[in-house]
Amino acid sequence: MYRILIIDDEEEIRDAVARRLRREEFQVEQAGSQEEALQKIAAAEPPYDLILTDMVMEDPDSGVKTLEAALSRDIFSEVIVLTAYGNVGNAVECMRRGAFDYIEKNIPGVDVYELLILKIHQALERRRASLQTLRRYGEIARRERIELPGVGAA
Amino acid sequence: MGESGGIEGGEQRLELESFNRAARFLRSIMDIDELLHAILEEGVQAVRGTRGFIGLVNRATGYLEIRITTGQGWDEQPVRKFLITTEPGHGITTHVAATGEPYVSGDVRRDPHYLMFFPDVRSEITVPLVNRDGRTIGVINVESEVPNAFSQRDLQLLSALANQASIAHSVANYRAREAALIEIGNELASSTDMGELLQKVVQRTRELLRADDCSLFQLNPDGDRLVLRATGELMEHRIGELTYRLGEGLTGWVARHETPARVANVRDDPRWRGLYPALPSETVEAYLGAPVLVRRQLWGVLRVLRRQSGSSIVPNDFTERDEALLCTLARQVGAAITQQTLVDRQLQMERMAAWGEMSARSAHMIGNKVFAIKGQLNELEYLAGRPEFSPDQVRDVVQRAKNTVFSLEEILAEFRDFLLATNLNRKPIDLNELVATTVRENSPRGSLVPIHLDAVPELPTVSADPAKLKRALSELLENAVTHQQEGGEVRVVTGLWGPEQREAYPAVRAPAGGSGPLVRVEVLDRGPGVPEENKQRMFNPFFTTRAKGMGLGLSIVQGIIQAHGGTIAEVGRPGEGAHFVVVLPAVAGVIGH
């Protein structure tokens, strides 16, 4: 079961998103502030598979900080940034630094929750692929090392 | 000092010395009265007189006024001024003031101009003080108990001293004008309100130019009329009403030609219209007006008027130097208005920026709420489509959706209250009654935080918008309660705002202006209090320590209080609970009394 952390300072939003995610049978945790989020990311064992973070108005760098914390905990963690009105610039900056995507909270005529689920599945797919590749590399490396003349014998 | 060249020979050394002493004195002394006194003493001594005075012409009244005296008997002499006239029998000094010619009388008792002042006088010598414009500004008069006491040489000597006195007088006038100009410059530069600025200009100009009226006219936006913008008490009631067409009257002429106008006798000038009902045309003598330019464009006209003096032969007109002074003032006004418009534009931009921030924030917050509602609808749709439909689950989601809509409405209400905080619908209210009602409405049964009211009865009436004032008070009470989640107490105190409170709470800047009584409402709680660094900025829009709302609460409260002409401050000690003090201006009298 995938573990997902939702970060947003509005309880109603965390609650609505968490309910939708649980329907997909994800294991969902919440953080109501940047501080709480960084703590949870550092303490999570194993690391979260995906982090869904809001861009806080008061700190324009909040998305970037969360992203950096997540990636330094686990380079293959996927981060999706939620943006309210007027924060697209910061969200794009997050993507440049490795976020999977960003979603605007208010897209007229779109059920953003369904869009969100779609993106989350895509992100988790990428994570799965990344981890698989990593595993394969590991295996190759192990094999290579074993097959390298002199290494195993030494 | 040409006269000194006429004094020759050793026997005049004494006189020459006294003259030189006076000259040195003149340079070293700043105080004009002290200086005139020294000149008079020297004069009386030099011509061996027994008594003397210096009189100055008051142009506004047409009287010669005694300024400095020396010798015996002045204390018993109550008369200190004489109407200036050439008619015989009104005194030698007024005759000299009227003609500007020196006068020597060896036997006053037979002199047609003599007016007895002291019975022991036999001879009199009077010389005029003449200024640079050739006008008589005063006289030096010396008397003697000896008949034929004064010679032609005495006359020359006294004339030379009079010359020095008038130079000193001019210098003193210059200094006074210079000081006043600097002061006006500073005042204008520090003024922050356009109306106040213009009012200061006319008041100062009137004082400085000794005018009976000073008014400032502004060109209307169409550029075809001059509208009275600022004036003295004579025409205060016509501000904004009294207008001149461009080119009409002397003021209209000044505006059209962008040139100053100086007229000594207004009724002889065809341009004069005399439209001021408070200043009847037949009483006005002189006109002086200068154009006010702002960034090289005509802004308006600054003009002063003088009434006729009481004496038909003392002109009360403006001099060339007065004109130069008015032009300088008009330039200062122009610069100050330019400055003020720049400041106004800056404020306007700041307001626009605040609006921008306000819009961005509200869009952000409303967007978030709408996003939550979308999520709740998404869930409802999902629940409705499931085979095992559960009404309880649906009701739960609906309730949450409703709560979100309510909080959306709270944001909208806050937004509206912020915009309307200063839009008052005033009526006389009993503050105690309003406070009591508000306290009652904010005290739910069995609350963990009881609210106690401690009201001083029979407070003076306040002219207020009751709904707005209640809104402000409720916000303070609500804040106090929310900051005491674990239980506590709120105390509300009403009373007069007097010297005792002023001393106790120096941080509260009681409303300025108005002489009426002040009343206070205090709200105290036992919560955590307000840290020192937040005491000021907690009233800024969007300042919040809570997640709820937009953070406009206290800025709305402050807006409402300030719109009522009052002030609000937080004076509690951090850690010992918050203590808000609201001071409001009241009107004298108690409702129902």
XYZ file of C-alpha atoms in Angstrom:
747
model
C 0.000 0.000 0.000
C 1.319 3.401 -1.014
C 1.888 6.006 1.669
C 0.951 9.557 0.831
C 1.463 12.749 2.877
C -0.949 15.655 2.362
C 0.301 19.113 3.346
C -2.153 22.023 3.500
C -2.888 24.603 6.187
C -6.631 24.344 5.622
C -8.194 21.431 7.434
C -11.205 21.263 5.106
C -8.901 20.746 2.141
C -6.770 18.082 3.853
C -9.948 16.299 4.893
C -11.549 16.388 1.419
C -8.367 15.239 -0.324
C -7.675 12.529 2.272
C -11.168 11.061 1.849
C -10.746 10.917 -1.920
C -7.323 9.264 -1.623
C -8.524 6.678 0.866
C -11.090 5.630 -1.703
C -8.083 4.550 -3.791
C -6.901 2.611 -0.767
C -3.832 4.715 -0.205
C -2.464 5.074 3.275
C -2.890 8.834 3.955
C -1.238 11.071 6.519
C -1.668 14.819 6.978
C 0.397 17.819 7.982
C -1.152 21.244 8.683
C 2.039 23.263 8.556
C 5.393 23.345 6.880
C 7.109 22.546 10.165
C 4.962 19.495 10.829
C 5.492 18.343 7.240
C 9.295 18.494 7.457
C 9.200 16.566 10.710
C 6.985 13.836 9.269
C 9.086 13.537 6.095
C 12.264 13.119 8.141
C 10.699 10.591 10.537
C 8.775 8.472 8.003
C 9.996 4.880 7.799
C 9.889 3.798 5.053
C 9.784 7.198 3.284
C 6.502 8.428 1.788
C 5.910 7.300 -1.749
C 4.233 10.531 -2.670
C 3.860 13.953 -1.143
C 1.015 16.275 -2.055
C 1.840 19.785 -0.955
C 0.089 23.118 -1.007
C 1.928 26.351 -1.745
C 1.507 28.540 1.283
C 0.879 32.219 0.616
C 2.952 33.424 3.565
C 6.111 31.629 2.420
C 6.604 31.530 -1.338
C 9.445 29.014 -0.868
C 7.345 26.534 1.102
C 6.843 24.243 -1.926
C 10.548 24.259 -2.767
C 11.518 23.551 0.853
C 9.135 20.604 1.095
C 10.408 19.268 -2.214
C 14.027 19.466 -1.090
C 13.231 17.719 2.183
C 11.375 14.937 0.379
C 14.085 14.357 -2.201
C 16.877 14.364 0.330
C 14.974 11.753 2.329
C 14.319 9.608 -0.751
C 15.465 10.682 -4.209
C 12.625 8.728 -5.823
C 9.833 10.249 -3.719
C 7.260 11.859 -5.966
C 5.992 15.332 -5.174
C 2.856 16.926 -6.604
C 2.273 20.596 -5.872
C -1.205 21.988 -5.343
C -1.539 25.664 -6.139
C -4.291 28.111 -5.379
C -4.770 31.322 -7.304
C -1.644 33.131 -8.375
C 1.056 30.655 -7.411
C 1.779 28.967 -10.712
C 5.223 30.547 -10.973
C 6.391 28.877 -7.799
C 4.867 25.558 -8.831
C 6.757 25.655 -12.117
C 9.957 26.308 -10.172
C 9.191 23.173 -8.124
C 8.859 21.137 -11.302
C 12.211 22.397 -12.548
C 13.663 21.067 -9.333
C 12.122 17.616 -9.731
C 8.462 17.748 -8.709
C 6.288 15.374 -10.741
C 3.672 17.959 -11.645
C 1.513 20.716 -10.289
C -2.237 21.012 -10.148
C -4.221 24.194 -9.878
C -6.921 23.905 -7.254
C -9.468 25.913 -9.176
C -9.771 24.878 -12.796
C -13.179 25.957 -14.047
C -15.338 23.037 -15.167
C -12.890 20.368 -14.088
C -13.287 17.946 -11.197
C -9.785 18.550 -9.945
C -10.013 15.597 -7.516
C -10.275 13.127 -10.397
C -7.434 14.898 -12.177
C -5.452 14.649 -8.958
C -6.038 10.900 -8.688
C -4.927 10.464 -12.299
C -1.719 12.408 -11.654
C -1.052 10.498 -8.457
C -1.323 7.168 -10.284
C 1.029 8.452 -12.972
C 3.483 9.664 -10.374
C 3.393 6.374 -8.499
C 3.903 4.582 -11.790
C 7.049 6.625 -12.363
C 8.232 5.879 -8.845
C 7.633 2.172 -9.410
C 9.583 2.317 -12.655
C 12.402 4.255 -11.053
C 12.695 1.839 -8.169
C 12.595 -1.102 -10.555
C 15.364 0.403 -12.663
C 17.332 1.028 -9.536
C 16.886 -2.550 -8.445
C 17.965 -3.812 -11.846
C 21.059 -1.621 -11.794
C 21.829 -2.978 -8.374
C 21.547 -6.483 -9.599
C 23.723 -5.754 -12.624
C 26.260 -4.052 -10.463
C 26.327 -6.973 -8.092
C 26.673 -9.383 -10.958
C 29.337 -7.272 -12.640
C 31.278 -7.072 -9.459
C 31.075 -10.803 -9.010
C 32.089 -11.371 -12.604
C 34.909 -8.846 -12.523
C 38.115 -10.800 -12.601
C 40.086 -10.617 -9.420
C 37.440 -8.751 -7.406
C 35.656 -11.752 -5.914
C 38.910 -13.629 -5.500
C 40.558 -10.838 -3.572
C 25.039 109.445 6.543
C 25.677 112.327 4.167
C 24.676 114.706 6.934
C 27.731 113.872 8.998
C 29.845 115.527 6.274
C 28.237 118.846 7.167
C 29.522 118.784 10.722
C 32.934 120.359 10.925
C 35.327 121.775 13.557
C 36.541 120.591 16.963
C 33.487 121.751 18.901
C 31.355 119.234 17.074
C 33.611 116.346 18.040
C 31.309 115.333 20.842
C 28.315 115.156 18.529
C 30.289 113.258 15.909
C 31.379 110.785 18.558
C 27.870 110.228 19.790
C 26.801 109.731 16.202
C 29.514 107.141 15.636
C 28.599 105.395 18.859
C 25.059 105.100 17.638
C 26.300 103.727 14.313
C 28.347 101.039 16.065
C 25.441 100.277 18.290
C 23.178 99.918 15.325
C 25.379 97.233 13.868
C 25.720 95.293 17.083
C 22.168 95.298 18.405
C 19.516 92.949 17.094
C 16.514 94.037 19.105
C 14.773 96.898 17.309
C 13.222 98.465 20.416
C 16.523 98.462 22.225
C 18.133 100.008 19.206
C 15.486 102.725 18.800
C 15.823 103.449 22.479
C 19.574 103.921 22.121
C 19.101 106.190 19.104
C 16.545 108.294 20.988
C 18.827 108.637 24.039
C 21.699 109.681 21.827
C 19.477 112.177 20.003
C 18.109 113.838 23.144
C 21.591 114.060 24.617
C 23.185 115.393 21.415
C 20.677 118.224 20.992
C 20.537 118.882 24.791
C 16.810 118.170 24.994
C 14.898 117.229 28.147
C 12.431 114.720 26.841
C 11.739 112.800 23.672
C 9.922 109.973 21.922
C 9.956 107.882 18.781
C 6.553 107.367 17.232
C 5.745 104.917 14.420
C 3.000 105.203 11.829
C 0.367 102.484 11.967
C -0.765 102.282 8.348
C -3.771 100.136 9.105
C -5.265 102.671 11.554
C -3.713 105.898 10.295
C -2.431 106.761 13.754
C 1.000 107.753 14.969
C 1.804 105.471 17.909
C 4.405 106.272 20.567
C 6.866 103.364 20.646
C 9.878 104.617 22.694
C 10.090 107.430 25.259
C 12.775 109.103 27.337
C 12.681 111.846 29.994
C 10.328 112.773 32.840
C 6.577 112.571 33.026
C 5.696 109.818 30.558
C 4.289 107.552 33.242
C 1.503 110.051 33.994
C 0.684 110.525 30.320
C -1.979 108.014 29.220
C -2.314 109.116 25.574
C -0.122 106.995 23.337
C -1.427 107.601 19.804
C -2.596 110.485 17.590
C -4.537 110.542 14.345
C -2.252 111.695 11.567
C -3.485 114.911 9.985
C -2.212 118.170 8.492
C -4.868 120.220 10.216
C -3.413 122.716 12.675
C -3.687 122.094 16.404
C -3.286 118.343 16.234
C 0.344 118.285 17.244
C 3.680 118.976 15.631
C 4.553 115.283 15.442
C 1.398 114.274 13.524
C 2.050 117.204 11.209
C 5.558 115.875 10.517
C 4.217 112.345 10.072
C 1.714 113.712 7.548
C 4.102 115.920 5.561
C 7.355 114.024 5.942
C 9.154 117.353 6.540
C 11.282 118.097 9.645
C 9.975 120.802 11.938
C 11.618 123.064 14.507
C 9.642 125.278 16.854
C 11.403 127.753 19.147
C 8.225 128.796 20.924
C 5.593 126.108 20.933
C 2.997 128.251 22.652
C 2.694 130.321 19.490
C 2.941 127.444 17.089
C -0.277 126.705 15.140
C 0.412 122.938 15.103
C 1.284 122.576 18.751
C -0.870 120.379 20.938
C 0.028 120.623 24.597
C 1.205 117.405 26.093
C 3.541 118.561 28.874
C 3.087 122.094 30.327
C 6.826 122.770 30.711
C 7.694 122.549 27.017
C 9.004 125.631 25.243
C 10.894 124.296 22.181
C 10.329 121.229 20.054
C 12.196 119.565 17.211
C 10.678 116.743 15.140
C 12.242 114.805 12.260
C 10.576 112.120 10.137
C 11.797 108.521 9.785
C 11.676 107.886 6.056
C 12.092 104.441 4.567
C 13.580 103.339 1.241
C 10.327 103.884 -0.589
C 10.281 107.522 0.581
C 7.419 106.873 2.991
C 7.277 108.358 6.449
C 7.253 105.446 8.851
C 7.573 107.490 12.061
C 9.107 110.487 13.806
C 11.745 111.370 16.380
C 10.582 114.149 18.651
C 12.735 116.045 21.191
C 11.516 118.764 23.552
C 13.183 121.382 25.714
C 12.101 123.672 28.561
C 14.330 126.384 27.038
C 12.907 128.666 24.338
C 14.693 128.527 20.939
C 16.678 125.546 22.164
C 17.310 123.907 18.781
C 19.606 125.067 16.022
C 19.853 124.127 12.354
C 22.778 121.901 13.303
C 20.625 120.055 15.828
C 18.159 119.436 13.056
C 20.900 117.986 10.826
C 22.139 115.762 13.614
C 18.701 114.477 14.548
C 17.905 113.870 10.854
C 21.041 111.743 10.564
C 19.959 109.717 13.609
C 16.460 109.399 12.161
C 18.027 108.063 8.986
C 19.788 105.397 11.047
C 16.605 104.584 12.903
C 14.690 104.020 9.674
C 17.473 101.831 8.290
C 17.377 99.815 11.510
C 13.611 99.588 11.230
C 13.846 98.322 7.655
C 16.502 95.791 8.616
C 14.338 94.540 11.468
C 11.391 94.254 9.092
C 13.522 92.353 6.629
C 14.680 89.972 9.317
C 11.138 89.387 10.518
C 9.986 88.696 6.978
C 12.907 86.415 6.283
C 12.254 84.449 9.480
C 8.555 84.232 8.638
C 9.337 83.053 5.096
C 11.604 80.303 6.389
C 8.967 79.290 8.896
C 6.287 79.198 6.231
C 8.583 77.146 4.006
C 9.039 74.615 6.797
C 5.370 74.547 7.622
C 4.385 73.973 4.028
C 6.972 71.265 3.597
C 5.723 69.393 6.673
C 2.042 69.714 5.877
C 0.377 66.448 4.937
C -3.106 67.615 4.178
C -3.884 69.841 1.201
C -6.758 71.693 2.889
C -4.678 72.352 5.986
C -1.748 73.459 3.838
C -3.773 76.026 1.901
C -5.365 77.330 5.095
C -1.917 77.847 6.610
C -0.795 79.725 3.507
C -3.582 82.279 3.655
C -3.252 82.747 7.410
C 0.504 83.298 7.266
C 0.344 85.523 4.204
C -2.271 87.683 5.871
C -0.119 88.093 8.985
C 3.045 88.704 7.047
C 1.566 91.297 4.692
C -0.601 92.842 7.407
C -3.598 92.360 5.139
C -7.247 92.561 6.115
C -8.009 89.580 3.953
C -5.998 86.933 2.196
C -7.648 84.435 -0.113
C -6.475 81.668 -2.375
C -8.424 80.941 -5.548
C -7.971 77.758 -7.544
C -8.564 77.351 -11.251
C -11.373 74.844 -11.842
C -10.745 71.712 -13.945
C -12.368 73.360 -16.990
C -9.867 76.191 -16.643
C -12.465 78.944 -17.022
C -13.238 79.874 -13.402
C -11.378 80.655 -10.214
C -12.939 79.112 -7.122
C -12.300 80.317 -3.566
C -10.313 77.526 -1.900
C -8.967 79.073 1.334
C -9.495 82.354 3.138
C -9.744 84.015 6.549
C -12.812 84.177 8.777
C -14.347 87.072 6.806
C -15.293 84.882 3.859
C -14.850 81.365 5.246
C -18.508 80.552 4.591
C -18.063 81.166 0.856
C -15.270 78.628 0.284
C -16.074 76.574 -2.803
C -18.905 78.994 -3.728
C -17.343 82.322 -4.616
C -16.013 82.215 -8.176
C -14.521 84.541 -10.780
C -14.492 83.990 -14.462
C -11.005 83.925 -15.907
C -10.254 87.556 -16.744
C -12.971 88.915 -14.455
C -11.926 91.360 -11.750
C -8.355 91.919 -10.631
C -7.971 88.283 -9.528
C -9.242 87.077 -12.887
C -6.827 89.459 -14.580
C -3.884 88.059 -12.581
C -4.923 84.540 -13.596
C -5.387 85.344 -17.278
C -2.077 87.206 -17.610
C -0.180 85.057 -15.096
C 1.260 88.355 -13.846
C 1.086 89.933 -10.399
C -1.116 92.992 -9.927
C -0.616 95.750 -7.354
C -3.245 98.439 -7.125
C -3.080 101.265 -4.585
C -6.609 102.516 -4.997
C -8.873 99.754 -6.169
C -11.902 101.913 -6.932
C -9.903 103.870 -9.485
C -9.023 100.665 -11.343
C -11.455 99.578 -14.067
C -10.588 95.923 -13.474
C -11.779 95.998 -9.862
C -15.066 94.184 -9.296
C -15.275 93.934 -5.503
C -17.377 90.792 -5.328
C -16.783 90.215 -1.633
C -19.920 90.891 0.375
C -17.970 90.553 3.608
C -15.573 93.264 2.439
C -17.635 96.158 1.069
C -15.978 97.787 -1.912
C -16.030 101.256 -0.365
C -13.864 100.108 2.570
C -11.177 98.364 0.476
C -8.139 100.404 -0.451
C -5.363 98.271 -1.881
C -5.101 95.032 -3.841
C -2.145 92.736 -4.358
C -2.380 89.439 -6.209
C 0.104 86.926 -7.577
C -0.389 83.869 -9.780
C 0.340 80.437 -8.260
C 1.957 78.139 -10.786
C 2.290 74.408 -10.351
C 4.722 72.779 -12.735
C 4.640 75.960 -14.876
C 0.880 75.737 -15.264
C -1.535 78.227 -13.719
C -2.972 76.671 -10.561
C -4.663 79.734 -9.069
C -4.208 83.161 -7.516
C -3.062 84.252 -4.075
C -4.336 87.709 -3.286
C -4.427 90.110 -0.313
C -6.548 93.185 0.393
C -6.102 96.124 2.732
C -8.794 98.380 4.067
C -8.467 102.167 4.130
C -6.678 103.505 7.163
C -8.457 105.817 9.584
C -6.473 108.769 8.280
C -7.244 110.187 4.853
C -3.588 111.062 4.279
C -1.922 107.805 5.374
C -1.903 105.408 2.430
C -2.511 101.766 3.377
C -1.340 100.353 0.070
C 1.155 97.616 -0.763
C 4.739 98.409 -1.643
C 6.996 96.949 -4.288
C 8.640 94.894 -1.582
C 5.239 93.570 -0.502
C 4.732 92.481 -4.074
C 8.068 90.689 -4.175
C 7.159 88.971 -0.914
C 3.755 87.844 -2.178
C 5.373 86.481 -5.352
C 7.844 84.529 -3.208
C 4.967 83.157 -1.134
C 3.051 82.225 -4.288
C 6.101 80.326 -5.540
C 6.399 78.515 -2.199
C 2.736 77.589 -2.377
C 3.227 76.276 -5.895
C 6.161 74.137 -4.762
C 4.224 72.867 -1.736
C 1.232 71.937 -3.898
C 3.509 70.109 -6.323
C 4.991 68.234 -3.377
C 1.549 67.497 -1.946
C 0.234 66.183 -5.266
C 3.222 63.867 -5.441
C 2.544 62.622 -1.908
C -1.149 62.177 -2.719
C -0.229 60.195 -5.794
C 2.095 58.058 -3.685
C -0.721 57.367 -1.189
C -3.043 56.566 -4.060
C -0.519 54.059 -5.349
C -0.151 52.531 -1.912
C -3.916 52.171 -1.687
C -3.918 50.534 -5.095
C -1.177 48.167 -3.954
C -3.199 47.347 -0.827
C -6.155 46.671 -3.072
C -4.038 44.418 -5.221
C -2.932 42.435 -2.188
C -6.478 42.324 -0.894
C -7.744 40.934 -4.225
C -4.967 38.367 -4.468
C -5.576 37.169 -0.932
C -9.318 36.960 -1.219
C -9.030 35.119 -4.531
C -6.599 32.704 -2.889
C -8.802 32.091 0.140
C -12.037 31.843 -1.801
C -10.308 29.510 -4.271
C -9.250 27.236 -1.417
C -12.768 27.095 0.002
C -14.241 26.358 -3.403
C -11.680 23.604 -3.871
C -12.802 22.015 -0.595
C -16.457 22.266 -1.634
C -15.610 20.594 -4.948
C -14.043 17.747 -2.983
C -17.142 17.369 -0.859
C -19.371 17.317 -3.951
C -17.050 14.737 -5.499
C -17.589 12.569 -2.449
C -21.370 13.039 -2.529
C -21.418 11.975 -6.162
C -19.399 8.904 -5.270
C -21.617 8.019 -2.306
C -24.771 8.462 -4.378
C -23.473 6.077 -7.012
C -22.700 3.264 -4.592
C -25.062 0.271 -4.320
C -25.000 0.317 -0.490
C -26.325 3.951 -0.181
C -25.964 5.302 3.360
C -28.048 8.424 4.264
C -25.888 9.021 7.363
C -22.732 9.222 5.286
C -24.416 11.602 2.889
C -25.678 13.813 5.725
C -22.154 13.961 7.146
C -20.641 15.144 3.874
C -23.453 17.645 3.341
C -22.808 19.080 6.803
C -19.131 19.489 6.020
C -19.928 21.147 2.706
C -22.287 23.526 4.511
C -19.576 24.453 7.017
C -17.202 25.220 4.176
C -19.812 27.425 2.522
C -20.297 29.208 5.876
C -16.605 29.921 6.174
C -16.693 31.209 2.597
C -19.441 33.580 3.657
C -17.373 34.667 6.650
C -14.599 35.687 4.296
C -17.052 37.638 2.174
C -18.506 39.336 5.281
C -15.044 40.257 6.458
C -14.259 41.661 3.046
C -17.457 43.699 3.045
C -16.938 44.954 6.618
C -13.433 46.026 5.719
C -14.709 48.035 2.776
C -17.618 49.556 4.671
C -15.852 50.178 8.000
C -15.596 53.897 7.332
C -19.059 54.312 5.863
C -21.018 55.456 8.925
C -24.676 56.089 9.571
C -24.461 58.118 12.755
C -27.001 58.962 15.403
C -26.747 59.943 19.077
C -26.328 56.840 21.205
C -25.947 55.886 24.852
C -22.584 54.127 24.864
C -23.345 52.149 28.039
C -26.528 50.760 26.543
C -24.744 49.727 23.353
C -21.901 48.088 25.287
C -24.363 46.242 27.566
C -26.315 44.871 24.573
C -23.139 43.774 22.818
C -21.874 42.040 25.948
C -25.222 40.253 26.370
C -25.232 39.083 22.760
C -21.716 37.750 23.061
C -22.263 35.816 26.293
C -23.598 32.359 25.547
C -25.108 30.456 28.497
C -22.633 28.370 30.480
C -19.665 29.873 28.655
C -16.255 29.013 30.040
C -15.361 32.672 29.611
C -17.849 34.945 31.395
C -17.905 38.609 30.374
C -18.228 41.173 33.202
C -19.338 44.715 32.550
C -18.167 47.584 34.718
C -19.877 50.743 33.457
C -19.632 54.305 34.763
C -23.229 55.585 34.535
C -24.429 58.689 32.667
C -21.689 58.992 30.106
C -21.993 61.845 27.609
C -23.745 60.969 24.380
C -21.716 59.619 21.480
C -22.594 60.281 17.862
C -22.032 56.878 16.327
C -23.173 54.203 13.906
C -24.550 51.687 16.432
C -24.306 48.671 14.109
C -20.669 49.420 13.235
C -19.668 50.150 16.808
C -21.276 46.885 17.933
C -19.418 45.057 15.180
C -16.121 46.505 16.462
C -16.864 45.644 20.090
C -18.057 42.131 19.221
C -14.816 41.500 17.378
C -12.821 42.514 20.468
C -14.984 40.303 22.732
C -14.758 37.383 20.314
C -10.981 37.757 20.159
C -10.783 37.821 23.958
C -12.870 34.648 24.227
C -10.968 32.733 21.522
C -7.688 33.474 23.228
C -8.917 31.825 26.439
C -9.896 28.376 25.144
C -9.204 26.783 28.517
C -11.552 29.204 30.268
C -10.969 32.601 31.764
C -12.680 35.937 32.052
C -13.328 39.068 30.022
C -13.821 42.448 31.664
C -15.415 45.358 29.831
C -15.052 48.813 31.383
C -16.657 52.075 30.260
C -15.996 55.573 31.543
C -14.739 59.025 30.731
C -11.273 59.521 29.280
C -9.555 62.043 31.527
C -6.115 63.135 32.702
C -5.871 60.061 34.948
C -6.259 57.649 32.005
C -4.068 59.817 29.813
C -1.295 59.404 32.338
C -1.904 55.710 32.922
C -1.928 54.794 29.229
C 0.541 57.020 27.390
C 0.437 54.599 24.443
C -3.152 55.630 23.718
C -3.038 58.671 21.485
C -6.307 60.322 22.395
C -8.212 61.851 19.490
C -6.910 65.280 18.556
C -9.042 68.303 17.819
C -12.429 69.141 19.255
C -12.927 70.356 22.768
C -15.763 67.991 23.719
C -15.486 65.218 26.303
C -13.913 61.852 25.504
C -15.256 58.457 26.554
C -13.520 55.096 26.742
C -14.337 51.414 26.454
C -11.756 48.936 27.682
C -11.723 45.194 27.000
C -9.440 43.093 29.198
C -8.869 39.337 29.136
C -6.693 36.775 30.863
C -5.324 35.224 27.711
C -1.704 35.186 26.614
C -1.696 38.923 25.818
C -0.018 40.631 22.878
C 3.767 40.486 22.407
C 5.380 43.916 22.180
C 6.322 43.487 18.497
C 2.684 42.878 17.504
C 1.078 45.767 19.387
C 1.180 48.060 16.359
C 1.061 45.712 13.407
C -1.805 43.628 14.772
C -4.056 46.378 13.383
C -2.643 46.002 9.864
C -4.851 44.254 7.330
C -4.092 40.537 6.881
C -2.293 40.287 10.203
C -3.420 37.097 11.870
C -2.173 34.556 14.357
C -5.117 32.300 13.636
C -5.943 30.266 10.528
C -9.508 31.570 10.489
C -10.640 34.398 8.234
C -8.522 36.820 6.279
C -6.843 38.591 9.188
C -8.897 41.721 8.663
C -10.606 41.594 12.085
C -8.617 44.163 14.034
C -8.031 46.364 11.017
C -11.821 46.497 10.611
C -12.146 47.425 14.309
C -9.545 50.156 13.915
C -11.206 51.398 10.727
C -14.576 51.691 12.500
C -13.109 53.441 15.555
C -11.082 55.853 13.453
C -14.085 56.647 11.279
C -15.795 57.729 14.510
C -12.862 60.071 15.175
C -11.588 57.784 17.922
C -8.463 55.760 18.593
C -7.704 52.215 19.686
C -4.579 50.766 21.256
C -3.527 47.625 23.099
C -1.861 48.448 26.407
C -1.703 45.071 28.195
C 1.475 43.448 29.432
C 2.508 40.456 27.336
C 1.778 37.294 29.309
C -0.826 38.955 31.513
C -3.689 39.183 29.070
C -4.735 41.595 26.365
C -6.065 45.054 27.269
C -7.670 47.077 24.499
C -8.516 50.739 25.062
C -10.948 52.505 22.743
C -11.321 56.283 23.096
C -14.199 58.038 21.350
C -15.142 61.705 21.131
C -18.513 62.416 22.754
C -20.898 65.309 22.511
C -21.707 67.210 25.686
C -24.920 66.105 27.377
C -26.458 62.807 28.370
C -29.322 61.184 26.472
C -32.607 61.695 28.305
C -31.287 64.550 30.456
